[in-house]
Amino acid sequence: MTYLKPMRAEDLLLPTPAGVCCERGGFHIDPTRPTDKAIITHAHSDHARAGHGAVLATQETLDIMRLRYGPDFAGATQAIRYGETVKLGDVSVTFHPAGHVLGSAQVAVESGNLRIVASGDYKDAADPTCTSFELVPCDVFITEATFGLPVFRHGDPDAEVGKLLHSVQLFSERAHLVGAYSLGKAQRVIALIRKAGYDKPIYLHGAMENICRYYQSRGIDLGDLPLVRDRKKVELVGTITLCPPSALKDVWSRRFPDPVACYASGWMRVRARARQSQVELPLVISDHADWNGLRAIVKATGARDIWVTHGQEDALVHWCQTQGLKARPLDIVGYGDEDETDGTADAGQAGNPA
Amino acid sequence: MNRFAELLDRLTYEPGRNNKLRLMTNYFASTPDPERGYALAALTGGLSFRYAKPNVIRSLIAERTDSVLFALSRDFVGDTAETVALMWPAPEAEKPNAVPHLSDVVTLLSTLGKAQLPVQLARWLDALDETGRWALLKLVMGALRIGVSARLAKTAAAALEDKDVTDIELMWPSLTPPYLDLFAWLEGRGEKPATQDPAPFRPAMLAQAIDDSDFEKLDATDFTAEWKWDGIRVQASAGINDKGTRVARMYSRTGEEISKSFPDLLESLRFNGSIDGELLILRDGRVQPFNVLQQRLNRKTVTTKLMSEFPAHLRAYDLLVDGDEDLRDLPFEARRKRLETFVARLKDSRIDISPLVPFDTWSELAAARAEPASVGSAEDASAVEGVMLKRRESPYVPGRPKGLWWKWKRDPFTADAVLMYAQRGSGKRSSYYSDYTFGVWTAGDEGNELVPVGKAYFGFTDEELLQIDRFVRRHTTKRFGPVREVAHTPEQGLVLEVAFEGLQRSTRHKSGLAMRFPRISRLRWDKPPGEADRLETLEKMLEGIERGQTSPLIAERKSRT
């Protein structure tokens, strides 16, 4: 580790294969193994695991973890608001919105005059279903790199939803199934469809229900969302249904009249990914920053040291170095683990959304 | 160009034939001339301009992007054209204010000099979006690969006004892009274009694969059998045009013209009619294995040396047209009689007839299939890849009609081998380790070691691909670029049951042999790597194959598994 000159940064936050650890504050951030005290950036399952002694997170993140893991998901919980600071030992921890999904946060860890921001997963694009990303200047910026390759420029999500609605018109005798992660992506897609003026019911796979209802209870308007359960085939002609991506290939999809398989994900930008998941209508809609977003944010934080947690870390690290920034991959095992398989296998229920 | 790009984009993802037709027919109906004509030409492979070489595209992107980022991106995406389309910088400020039309692109490309191409390409790429750039690059590189055959595109055009695609096929050789006369006729605005090609392609009839259970429903006396030769299925057509000159053409079974590759055989097509047969390489009257035939394929120039070393030969299966008479509605038996006379009359050593295999019962045929050498195929037995069953009364029906023709391929050989290296695939498998190198045990300097015997990248299901991919990622011992070495000791590793069509001696492989058409037939999670097969077993199989005695070994292998 001699090449890491600012030892002070490592004194404050130490990257380990199970996540970043703050010994002085006695906590881990998004640990992938059970720990005594965990700070959780957001409720996706690769970041938020059950079984920690104590959990510090936003109210929404805690609520969603409870919905997914049951009431005993942690020994103790503490809710924190955006902009709020707590002291843990001689370390102060402040939460800031990350713009990824409802309740998602960046965690600023400060001691003396050193500030490290662990951003979790984030995006700088507009999203009506969660609080917008806030730029937090810092010395060390810990970033994801899910879409850290120049081929990923997500484009305009409204245009993608336009494609979907056009296809619904063109193939009006068929049903459109939209695969989307059940936390965040599904609600954002529904909100975008509503924004485009579609006011008919949007049907839900049973696995989407809890989280959608929770979003609605937090005042996010998603319109009429009946369950697809018990509907007859003929009732589903010309409709749109949201489901976990894995359900697109499940026998479950046979209840629909000649379904058009759609998939809302940043991965859909790459044809190989879309074809591998046998999608007929790929929709490039992502809850992660794209290549332009990652670069803009990394620069704007003013950080001189960039730690890259997961995704296409090689390319982002390389780019940082061409910009004169110090950068390195953290090799944390377990983040974005679902990504490798999200094209073909089940990552729908609780996987890392893309 | 944008509309054409959208069409290609939808077509690449649409698996259903009828939906593909609908997308194309909609496009033809709603797109004006000459744009749609050039689109039809692109879809049928009918455009002729100098294609841009991949290195032109690579140097364009290299001038504009960081080489490390390009390499990482290319590796992830799995396709150069797509990578360039996605990461092309296209600065907003320099964006041309007009998107090019497909017709502009096609006409300009056919006049553009080699030196002007890069500048023009860059201008177009600046003007288009991701999908437009992707379609443009596919077009200029000459490889659309969107899962649409020329015939399907013609069918979609025919569907504009409920016309018969066979008419389009017949007039096709005399049409040129952008096919204004064709569309005028299709839309009832013009005369039917003349059909003057004396040697047109006629859609081929294909066989279904037969299952053991099918035999119960079939009566052996209703069928004739012949060898299934391991070459290339072709159609050879010839006739006299209106100027009195002979026209001869060879087609692949999909209707692609391959005449240029076989000038030696073309000279022998001195007849009026159309023969369906197998293209083979014969040396001293003996059929050569497929890998010999391969030496003649995909050559840019066909040299005299190549033709004398690899003489092409046509082994006739069927006669579709005799003179002016279309025989396709006659029963197979009647066509076969006509074929015998037709071929005998030619008296040409390059064209002979595929012999019938005599049998009365299915078990007699099974015996013939197992031992082709014993039933008249003699020295050519190693080029037999099974038998074909044809219903005596079957007419010649385009496509793969049910119940008329059956193919009964030879059983594959199998061996249990150990996975040694895995490589990331390309195309749709670019994010999966899907190409596998596997080996069998042999005695080395330090005891038993694995020696590679082949490479396979299909045969497994999507689910198995995921399982192997996961195994590879968790058991990587070394990395070499896109290749990973995986654990392969007697105790730890993955045993793959590999099926293959044959074995050849090879100096290129350390093991001294190469598998023909290997694929993964089963994952043997249950089997310790130490119990996988040994090289000696494969060598014994190879000796057997060289003696033309394939069945005893198969029987032996079958009883073991």
PDB file of C-alpha atoms in Angstrom, chain B residues 107-212:
ATOM      1  CA  THR B 107     -24.718   6.470 -54.240  1.00  0.00           C
ATOM      2  CA  LEU B 108     -21.822   8.422 -52.788  1.00  0.00           C
ATOM      3  CA  LEU B 109     -20.108   5.269 -51.585  1.00  0.00           C
ATOM      4  CA  SER B 110     -20.124   3.773 -55.064  1.00  0.00           C
ATOM      5  CA  THR B 111     -18.305   6.776 -56.539  1.00  0.00           C
ATOM      6  CA  LEU B 112     -16.031   7.679 -53.647  1.00  0.00           C
ATOM      7  CA  GLY B 113     -12.310   7.050 -53.949  1.00  0.00           C
ATOM      8  CA  LYS B 114     -10.531   5.134 -51.272  1.00  0.00           C
ATOM      9  CA  ALA B 115      -8.726   8.225 -50.016  1.00  0.00           C
ATOM     10  CA  GLN B 116     -11.923  10.251 -49.596  1.00  0.00           C
ATOM     11  CA  LEU B 117     -13.781   7.568 -47.666  1.00  0.00           C
ATOM     12  CA  PRO B 118     -12.514   8.303 -44.124  1.00  0.00           C
ATOM     13  CA  VAL B 119     -13.402  12.013 -44.243  1.00  0.00           C
ATOM     14  CA  GLN B 120     -16.867  11.323 -45.616  1.00  0.00           C
ATOM     15  CA  LEU B 121     -17.494   8.576 -43.079  1.00  0.00           C
ATOM     16  CA  ALA B 122     -16.526  10.860 -40.221  1.00  0.00           C
ATOM     17  CA  ARG B 123     -18.929  13.519 -41.492  1.00  0.00           C
ATOM     18  CA  TRP B 124     -21.787  11.010 -41.564  1.00  0.00           C
ATOM     19  CA  LEU B 125     -20.909   9.647 -38.130  1.00  0.00           C
ATOM     20  CA  ASP B 126     -20.972  13.173 -36.717  1.00  0.00           C
ATOM     21  CA  ALA B 127     -24.477  13.690 -38.082  1.00  0.00           C
ATOM     22  CA  LEU B 128     -26.052  10.466 -36.800  1.00  0.00           C
ATOM     23  CA  ASP B 129     -27.049   9.194 -33.362  1.00  0.00           C
ATOM     24  CA  GLU B 130     -25.967   5.901 -31.753  1.00  0.00           C
ATOM     25  CA  THR B 131     -28.366   3.727 -33.730  1.00  0.00           C
ATOM     26  CA  GLY B 132     -27.746   5.607 -36.970  1.00  0.00           C
ATOM     27  CA  ARG B 133     -23.982   5.260 -36.594  1.00  0.00           C
ATOM     28  CA  TRP B 134     -24.326   1.568 -35.867  1.00  0.00           C
ATOM     29  CA  ALA B 135     -26.427   0.998 -38.981  1.00  0.00           C
ATOM     30  CA  LEU B 136     -24.098   3.088 -41.146  1.00  0.00           C
ATOM     31  CA  LEU B 137     -21.049   1.141 -40.025  1.00  0.00           C
ATOM     32  CA  LYS B 138     -22.756  -2.215 -40.570  1.00  0.00           C
ATOM     33  CA  LEU B 139     -23.647  -1.045 -44.056  1.00  0.00           C
ATOM     34  CA  VAL B 140     -20.254   0.292 -45.095  1.00  0.00           C
ATOM     35  CA  MET B 141     -18.441  -2.700 -43.652  1.00  0.00           C
ATOM     36  CA  GLY B 142     -20.686  -5.001 -45.656  1.00  0.00           C
ATOM     37  CA  ALA B 143     -22.028  -7.157 -42.851  1.00  0.00           C
ATOM     38  CA  LEU B 144     -25.544  -6.443 -41.647  1.00  0.00           C
ATOM     39  CA  ARG B 145     -26.084  -9.777 -39.893  1.00  0.00           C
ATOM     40  CA  ILE B 146     -29.524  -8.950 -38.601  1.00  0.00           C
ATOM     41  CA  GLY B 147     -31.138 -12.348 -38.973  1.00  0.00           C
ATOM     42  CA  VAL B 148     -32.995 -11.537 -42.172  1.00  0.00           C
ATOM     43  CA  SER B 149     -32.393 -13.672 -45.254  1.00  0.00           C
ATOM     44  CA  ALA B 150     -32.600 -12.213 -48.729  1.00  0.00           C
ATOM     45  CA  ARG B 151     -35.685 -14.311 -49.247  1.00  0.00           C
ATOM     46  CA  LEU B 152     -37.418 -12.919 -46.167  1.00  0.00           C
ATOM     47  CA  ALA B 153     -36.793  -9.349 -47.317  1.00  0.00           C
ATOM     48  CA  LYS B 154     -38.220 -10.188 -50.749  1.00  0.00           C
ATOM     49  CA  THR B 155     -41.191 -11.842 -49.084  1.00  0.00           C
ATOM     50  CA  ALA B 156     -41.816  -8.631 -47.143  1.00  0.00           C
ATOM     51  CA  ALA B 157     -41.720  -6.641 -50.386  1.00  0.00           C
ATOM     52  CA  ALA B 158     -44.090  -9.118 -52.045  1.00  0.00           C
ATOM     53  CA  ALA B 159     -46.480  -8.682 -49.113  1.00  0.00           C
ATOM     54  CA  LEU B 160     -46.958  -5.028 -50.053  1.00  0.00           C
ATOM     55  CA  GLU B 161     -49.650  -6.145 -52.496  1.00  0.00           C
ATOM     56  CA  ASP B 162     -50.039  -9.819 -51.751  1.00  0.00           C
ATOM     57  CA  LYS B 163     -47.764 -10.916 -54.604  1.00  0.00           C
ATOM     58  CA  ASP B 164     -45.944 -14.258 -54.770  1.00  0.00           C
ATOM     59  CA  VAL B 165     -42.322 -14.113 -53.679  1.00  0.00           C
ATOM     60  CA  THR B 166     -41.445 -16.820 -56.230  1.00  0.00           C
ATOM     61  CA  ASP B 167     -42.156 -14.273 -58.967  1.00  0.00           C
ATOM     62  CA  ILE B 168     -39.693 -11.884 -57.370  1.00  0.00           C
ATOM     63  CA  GLU B 169     -37.092 -14.649 -57.072  1.00  0.00           C
ATOM     64  CA  LEU B 170     -37.409 -15.430 -60.766  1.00  0.00           C
ATOM     65  CA  MET B 171     -37.103 -11.815 -61.923  1.00  0.00           C
ATOM     66  CA  TRP B 172     -34.469 -10.940 -59.295  1.00  0.00           C
ATOM     67  CA  PRO B 173     -31.288 -11.497 -61.361  1.00  0.00           C
ATOM     68  CA  SER B 174     -32.468  -8.974 -63.949  1.00  0.00           C
ATOM     69  CA  LEU B 175     -33.360  -6.284 -61.389  1.00  0.00           C
ATOM     70  CA  THR B 176     -31.017  -3.598 -60.085  1.00  0.00           C
ATOM     71  CA  PRO B 177     -31.205  -1.290 -57.050  1.00  0.00           C
ATOM     72  CA  PRO B 178     -33.167   0.808 -56.255  1.00  0.00           C
ATOM     73  CA  TYR B 179     -35.737  -1.476 -57.918  1.00  0.00           C
ATOM     74  CA  LEU B 180     -38.110   1.273 -59.068  1.00  0.00           C
ATOM     75  CA  ASP B 181     -39.720  -1.118 -61.613  1.00  0.00           C
ATOM     76  CA  LEU B 182     -40.227  -3.781 -58.953  1.00  0.00           C
ATOM     77  CA  PHE B 183     -41.979  -1.445 -56.523  1.00  0.00           C
ATOM     78  CA  ALA B 184     -44.046   0.053 -59.339  1.00  0.00           C
ATOM     79  CA  TRP B 185     -45.262  -3.432 -60.266  1.00  0.00           C
ATOM     80  CA  LEU B 186     -45.842  -4.382 -56.613  1.00  0.00           C
ATOM     81  CA  GLU B 187     -47.993  -1.303 -56.124  1.00  0.00           C
ATOM     82  CA  GLY B 188     -49.926  -1.844 -59.334  1.00  0.00           C
ATOM     83  CA  ARG B 189     -48.416   1.197 -61.050  1.00  0.00           C
ATOM     84  CA  GLY B 190     -46.276  -0.597 -63.611  1.00  0.00           C
ATOM     85  CA  GLU B 191     -45.688  -3.633 -65.798  1.00  0.00           C
ATOM     86  CA  LYS B 192     -44.328  -6.831 -64.342  1.00  0.00           C
ATOM     87  CA  PRO B 193     -40.543  -6.753 -64.821  1.00  0.00           C
ATOM     88  CA  ALA B 194     -39.413  -9.345 -67.349  1.00  0.00           C
ATOM     89  CA  THR B 195     -37.991 -12.608 -66.113  1.00  0.00           C
ATOM     90  CA  GLN B 196     -35.170 -13.487 -68.397  1.00  0.00           C
ATOM     91  CA  ASP B 197     -32.714 -15.341 -66.271  1.00  0.00           C
ATOM     92  CA  PRO B 198     -32.276 -18.786 -67.801  1.00  0.00           C
ATOM     93  CA  ALA B 199     -30.553 -20.113 -64.661  1.00  0.00           C
ATOM     94  CA  PRO B 200     -32.518 -18.883 -61.660  1.00  0.00           C
ATOM     95  CA  PHE B 201     -32.445 -20.211 -58.113  1.00  0.00           C
ATOM     96  CA  ARG B 202     -35.365 -22.289 -56.967  1.00  0.00           C
ATOM     97  CA  PRO B 203     -35.949 -22.450 -53.211  1.00  0.00           C
ATOM     98  CA  ALA B 204     -34.437 -25.617 -51.783  1.00  0.00           C
ATOM     99  CA  MET B 205     -36.226 -28.468 -50.059  1.00  0.00           C
ATOM    100  CA  LEU B 206     -34.732 -29.409 -46.690  1.00  0.00           C
ATOM    101  CA  ALA B 207     -35.052 -32.419 -44.423  1.00  0.00           C
ATOM    102  CA  GLN B 208     -36.170 -32.755 -40.826  1.00  0.00           C
ATOM    103  CA  ALA B 209     -33.959 -34.460 -38.266  1.00  0.00           C
ATOM    104  CA  ILE B 210     -35.406 -37.837 -37.359  1.00  0.00           C
ATOM    105  CA  ASP B 211     -35.931 -39.100 -33.825  1.00  0.00           C
ATOM    106  CA  ASP B 212     -35.963 -42.717 -32.704  1.00  0.00           C
TER     107      ASP B 212
END
